[in-house]
mmCIF file of C-alpha atoms in Angstrom:
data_model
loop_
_atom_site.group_PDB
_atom_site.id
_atom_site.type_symbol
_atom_site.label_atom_id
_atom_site.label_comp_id
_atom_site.label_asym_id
_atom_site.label_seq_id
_atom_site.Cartn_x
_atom_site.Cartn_y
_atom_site.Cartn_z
ATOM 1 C CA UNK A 1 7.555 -8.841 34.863
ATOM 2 C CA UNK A 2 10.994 -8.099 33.223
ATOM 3 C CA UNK A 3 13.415 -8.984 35.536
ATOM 4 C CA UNK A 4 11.044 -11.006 37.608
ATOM 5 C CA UNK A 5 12.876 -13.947 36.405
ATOM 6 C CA UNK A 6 9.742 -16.155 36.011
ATOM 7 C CA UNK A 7 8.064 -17.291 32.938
ATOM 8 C CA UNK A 8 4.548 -17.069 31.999
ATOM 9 C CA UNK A 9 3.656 -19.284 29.038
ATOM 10 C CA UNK A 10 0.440 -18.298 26.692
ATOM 11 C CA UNK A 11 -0.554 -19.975 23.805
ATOM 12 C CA UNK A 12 -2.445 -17.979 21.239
ATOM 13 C CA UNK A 13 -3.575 -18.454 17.747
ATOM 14 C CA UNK A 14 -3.871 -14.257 17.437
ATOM 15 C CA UNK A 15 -0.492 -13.008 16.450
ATOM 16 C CA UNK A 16 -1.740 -9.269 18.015
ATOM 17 C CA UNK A 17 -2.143 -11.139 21.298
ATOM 18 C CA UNK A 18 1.353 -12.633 21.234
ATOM 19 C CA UNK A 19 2.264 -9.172 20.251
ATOM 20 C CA UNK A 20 1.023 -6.958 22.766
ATOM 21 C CA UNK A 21 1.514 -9.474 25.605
ATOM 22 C CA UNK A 22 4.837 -11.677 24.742
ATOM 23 C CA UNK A 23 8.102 -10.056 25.779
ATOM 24 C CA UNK A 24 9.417 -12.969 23.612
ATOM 25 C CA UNK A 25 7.409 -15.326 20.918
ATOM 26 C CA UNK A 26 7.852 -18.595 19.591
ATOM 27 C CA UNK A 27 6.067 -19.503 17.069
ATOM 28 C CA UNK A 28 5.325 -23.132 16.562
ATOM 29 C CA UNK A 29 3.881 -25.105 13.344
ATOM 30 C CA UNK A 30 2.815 -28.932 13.069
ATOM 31 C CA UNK A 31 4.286 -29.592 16.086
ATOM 32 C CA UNK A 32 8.151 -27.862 15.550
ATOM 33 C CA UNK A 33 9.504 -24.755 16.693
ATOM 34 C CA UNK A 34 10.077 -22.292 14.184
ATOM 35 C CA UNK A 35 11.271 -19.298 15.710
ATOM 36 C CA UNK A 36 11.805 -17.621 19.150
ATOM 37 C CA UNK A 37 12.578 -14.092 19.478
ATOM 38 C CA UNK A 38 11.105 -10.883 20.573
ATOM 39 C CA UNK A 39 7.874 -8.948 18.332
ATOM 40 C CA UNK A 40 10.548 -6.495 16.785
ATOM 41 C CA UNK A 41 13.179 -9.741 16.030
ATOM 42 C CA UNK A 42 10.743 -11.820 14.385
ATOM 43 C CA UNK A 43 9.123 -8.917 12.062
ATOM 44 C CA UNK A 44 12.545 -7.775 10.995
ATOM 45 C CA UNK A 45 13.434 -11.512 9.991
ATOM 46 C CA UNK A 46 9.589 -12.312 8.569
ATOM 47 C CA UNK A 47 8.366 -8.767 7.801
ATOM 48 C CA UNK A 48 7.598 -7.568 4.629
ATOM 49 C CA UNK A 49 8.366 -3.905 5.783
ATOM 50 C CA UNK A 50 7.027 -0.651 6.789
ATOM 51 C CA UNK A 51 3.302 0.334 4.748
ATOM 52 C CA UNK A 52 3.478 3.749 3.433
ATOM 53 C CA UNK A 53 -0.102 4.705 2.392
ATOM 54 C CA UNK A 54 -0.820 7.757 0.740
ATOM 55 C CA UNK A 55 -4.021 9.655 0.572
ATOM 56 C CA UNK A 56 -5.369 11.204 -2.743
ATOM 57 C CA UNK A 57 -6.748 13.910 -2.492
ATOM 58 C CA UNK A 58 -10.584 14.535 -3.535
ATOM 59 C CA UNK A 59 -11.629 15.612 -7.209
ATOM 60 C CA UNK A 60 -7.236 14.128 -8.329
ATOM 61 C CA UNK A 61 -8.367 10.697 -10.071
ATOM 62 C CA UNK A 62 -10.146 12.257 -13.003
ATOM 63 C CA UNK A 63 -8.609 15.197 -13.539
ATOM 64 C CA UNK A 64 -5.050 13.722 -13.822
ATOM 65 C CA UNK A 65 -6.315 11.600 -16.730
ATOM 66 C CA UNK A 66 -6.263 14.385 -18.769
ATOM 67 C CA UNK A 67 -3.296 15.686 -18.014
ATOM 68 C CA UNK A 68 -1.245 13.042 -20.362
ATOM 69 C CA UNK A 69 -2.173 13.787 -23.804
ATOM 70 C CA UNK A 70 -0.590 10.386 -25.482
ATOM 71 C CA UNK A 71 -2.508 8.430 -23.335
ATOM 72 C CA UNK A 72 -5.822 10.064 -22.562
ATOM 73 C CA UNK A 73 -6.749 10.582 -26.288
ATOM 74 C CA UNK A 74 -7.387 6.893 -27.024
ATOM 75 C CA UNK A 75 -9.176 6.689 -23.670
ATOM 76 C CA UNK A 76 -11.562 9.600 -24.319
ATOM 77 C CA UNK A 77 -12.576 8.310 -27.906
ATOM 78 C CA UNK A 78 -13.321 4.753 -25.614
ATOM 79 C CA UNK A 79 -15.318 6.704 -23.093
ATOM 80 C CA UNK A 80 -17.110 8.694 -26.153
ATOM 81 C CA UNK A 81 -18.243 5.183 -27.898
ATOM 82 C CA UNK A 82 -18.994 3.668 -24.039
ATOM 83 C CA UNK A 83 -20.958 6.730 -23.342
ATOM 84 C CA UNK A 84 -23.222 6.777 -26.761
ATOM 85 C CA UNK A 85 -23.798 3.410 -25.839
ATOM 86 C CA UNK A 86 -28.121 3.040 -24.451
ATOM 87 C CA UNK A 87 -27.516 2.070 -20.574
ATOM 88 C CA UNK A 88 -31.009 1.382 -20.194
ATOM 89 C CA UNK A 89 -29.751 -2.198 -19.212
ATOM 90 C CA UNK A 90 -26.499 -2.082 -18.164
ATOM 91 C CA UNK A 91 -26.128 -3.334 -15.057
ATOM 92 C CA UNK A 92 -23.754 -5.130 -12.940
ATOM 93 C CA UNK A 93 -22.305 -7.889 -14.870
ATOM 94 C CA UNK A 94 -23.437 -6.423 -17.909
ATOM 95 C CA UNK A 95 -21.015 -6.649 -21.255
ATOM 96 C CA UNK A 96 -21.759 -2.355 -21.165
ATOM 97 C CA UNK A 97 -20.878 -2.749 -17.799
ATOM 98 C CA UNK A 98 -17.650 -4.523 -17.766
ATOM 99 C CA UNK A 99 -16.840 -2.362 -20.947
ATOM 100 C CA UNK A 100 -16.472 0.728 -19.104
ATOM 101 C CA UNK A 101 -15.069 -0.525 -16.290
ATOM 102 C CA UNK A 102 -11.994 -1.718 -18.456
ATOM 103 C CA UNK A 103 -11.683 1.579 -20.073
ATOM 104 C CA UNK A 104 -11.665 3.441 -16.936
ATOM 105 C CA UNK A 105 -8.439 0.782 -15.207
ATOM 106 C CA UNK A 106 -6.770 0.875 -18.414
ATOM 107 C CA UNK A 107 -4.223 2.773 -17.509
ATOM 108 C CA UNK A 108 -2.723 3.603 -14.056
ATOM 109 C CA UNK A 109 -2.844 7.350 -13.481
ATOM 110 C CA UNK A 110 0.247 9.763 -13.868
ATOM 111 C CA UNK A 111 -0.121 10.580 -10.602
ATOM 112 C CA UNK A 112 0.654 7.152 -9.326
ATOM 113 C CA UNK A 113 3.441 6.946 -11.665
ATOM 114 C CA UNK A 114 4.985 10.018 -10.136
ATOM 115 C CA UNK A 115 4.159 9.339 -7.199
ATOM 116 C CA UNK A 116 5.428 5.598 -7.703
ATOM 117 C CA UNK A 117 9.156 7.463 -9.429
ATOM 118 C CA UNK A 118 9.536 9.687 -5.962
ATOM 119 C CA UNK A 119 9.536 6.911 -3.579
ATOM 120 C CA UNK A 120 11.150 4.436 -6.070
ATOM 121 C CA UNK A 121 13.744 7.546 -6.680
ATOM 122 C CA UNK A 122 14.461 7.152 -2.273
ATOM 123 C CA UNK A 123 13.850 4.066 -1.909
ATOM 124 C CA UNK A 124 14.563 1.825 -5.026
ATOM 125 C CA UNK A 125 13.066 -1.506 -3.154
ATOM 126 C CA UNK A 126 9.674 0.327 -2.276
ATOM 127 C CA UNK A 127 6.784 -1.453 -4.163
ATOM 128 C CA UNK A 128 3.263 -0.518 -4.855
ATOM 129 C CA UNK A 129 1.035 -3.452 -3.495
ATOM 130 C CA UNK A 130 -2.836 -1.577 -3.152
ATOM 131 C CA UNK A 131 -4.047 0.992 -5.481
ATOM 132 C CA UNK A 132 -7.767 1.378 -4.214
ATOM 133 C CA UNK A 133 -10.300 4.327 -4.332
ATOM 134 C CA UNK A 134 -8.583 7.431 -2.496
ATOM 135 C CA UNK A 135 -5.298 5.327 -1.034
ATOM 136 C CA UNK A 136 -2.065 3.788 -2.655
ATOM 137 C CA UNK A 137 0.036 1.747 -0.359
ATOM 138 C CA UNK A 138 3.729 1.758 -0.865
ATOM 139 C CA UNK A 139 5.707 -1.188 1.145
ATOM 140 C CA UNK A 140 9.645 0.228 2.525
ATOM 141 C CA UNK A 141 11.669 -2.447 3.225
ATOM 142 C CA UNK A 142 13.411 -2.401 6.848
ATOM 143 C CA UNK A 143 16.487 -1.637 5.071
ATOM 144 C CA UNK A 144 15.756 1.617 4.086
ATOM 145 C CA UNK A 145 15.249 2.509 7.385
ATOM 146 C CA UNK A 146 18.434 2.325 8.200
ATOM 147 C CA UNK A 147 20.487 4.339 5.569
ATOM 148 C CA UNK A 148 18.486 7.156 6.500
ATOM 149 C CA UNK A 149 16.126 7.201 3.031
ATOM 150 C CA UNK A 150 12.908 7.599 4.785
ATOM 151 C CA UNK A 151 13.659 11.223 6.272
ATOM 152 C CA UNK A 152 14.449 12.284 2.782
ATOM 153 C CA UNK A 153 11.717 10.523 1.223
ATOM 154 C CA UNK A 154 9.158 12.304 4.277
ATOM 155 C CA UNK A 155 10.964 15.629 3.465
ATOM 156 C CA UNK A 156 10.061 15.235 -0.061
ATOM 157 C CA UNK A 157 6.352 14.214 0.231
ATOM 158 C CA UNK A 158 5.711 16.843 2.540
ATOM 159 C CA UNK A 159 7.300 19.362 -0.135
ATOM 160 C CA UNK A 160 5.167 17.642 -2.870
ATOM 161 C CA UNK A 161 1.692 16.190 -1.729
ATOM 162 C CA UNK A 162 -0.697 19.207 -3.798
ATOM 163 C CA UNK A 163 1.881 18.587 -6.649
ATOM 164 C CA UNK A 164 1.388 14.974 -6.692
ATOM 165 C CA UNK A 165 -2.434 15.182 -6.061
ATOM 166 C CA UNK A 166 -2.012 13.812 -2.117
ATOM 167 C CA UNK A 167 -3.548 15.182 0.514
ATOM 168 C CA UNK A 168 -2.133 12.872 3.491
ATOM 169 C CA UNK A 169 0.266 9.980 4.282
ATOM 170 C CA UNK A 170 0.580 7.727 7.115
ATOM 171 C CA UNK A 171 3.348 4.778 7.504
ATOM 172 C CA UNK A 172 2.112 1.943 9.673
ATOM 173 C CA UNK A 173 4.600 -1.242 10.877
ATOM 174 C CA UNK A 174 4.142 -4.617 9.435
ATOM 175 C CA UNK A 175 1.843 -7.025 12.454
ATOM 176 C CA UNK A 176 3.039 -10.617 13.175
ATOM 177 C CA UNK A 177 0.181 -11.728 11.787
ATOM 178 C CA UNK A 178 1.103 -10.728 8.411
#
């Protein structure tokens, strides 16, 4: 209806509804007006940023480990003692358990470090915020956008990913709701 000249007002608790069918939003708490604009206004004033998430690619985790000597040869001498250790009832919640899975997050892998130093080295502001089975997510301020880091940063990744043990990235908006 843009230019219709008539107004339509919806009230939603679902930020993706206001989204997808508000030309402008205002979003109201305890009864006051908080702020009126349009979807790409208000996530540029509330946003976090754009989500970078990066793939890893299969068989990268374990292998990368060992590819820090300093580091790895305290955590293979844990794993040794964790692994003589009789499993026959370590379960879940078990001190065995809970051992190993210490050992294992001790450290962050070198690959998210460099991976982490490449987009920091673009984009100082970036921040890692998940780190969880096959995927790291990376948040780019809006800022960044706009200097002209992120085709440099893309240009770099795409030069990099077997190097850095990735096998795919995506970058996503932030929603209202968030």
């Amino acid at each position: 209806m843009t230019g219709s000249r008539r107004t339509i007002i919806l009230s939603t608790h679902h930020m993706d509804e206001a989204d997808i069918l508000g030309d402008r939003i205002a979003i109201i708490s305890h009864g006051k007006l908080c702020c009126v604009g349009s979807s790409l206004y208000l996530k540029n004033q509330l946003g976090t940023g754009y989500y970078l998430t990066l793939v890893k690619r299969e068989g990268a985790g374990r292998t990368s480990v060992s590819r820090k000597s300093s580091s790895s040869t305290s955590l293979r001498e844990k794993e040794g003692e964790c692994s003589s250790i009789s499993s026959s009832d370590a379960g879940l919640g078990s001190e065995h358990e809970s051992e190993v899975a210490t050992i294992e997050s001790a450290a962050p892998l070198p690959d998210v470090i460099q991976v982490s130093g490449l987009i920091q080295g673009h984009v100082p502001a970036a921040r890692l915020v998940e780190d969880l089975g096959h995927e790291l997510t990376y948040v780019l301020p809006y800022s960044a956008a706009k200097d002209g880091a992120f085709a440099e940063l893309f240009s770099d990744l795409d030069q990099k990913l077997a190097e850095l043990g990735i096998s795919s990235y995506g970058v996503s908006d932030t929603t209202l709701e968030e």
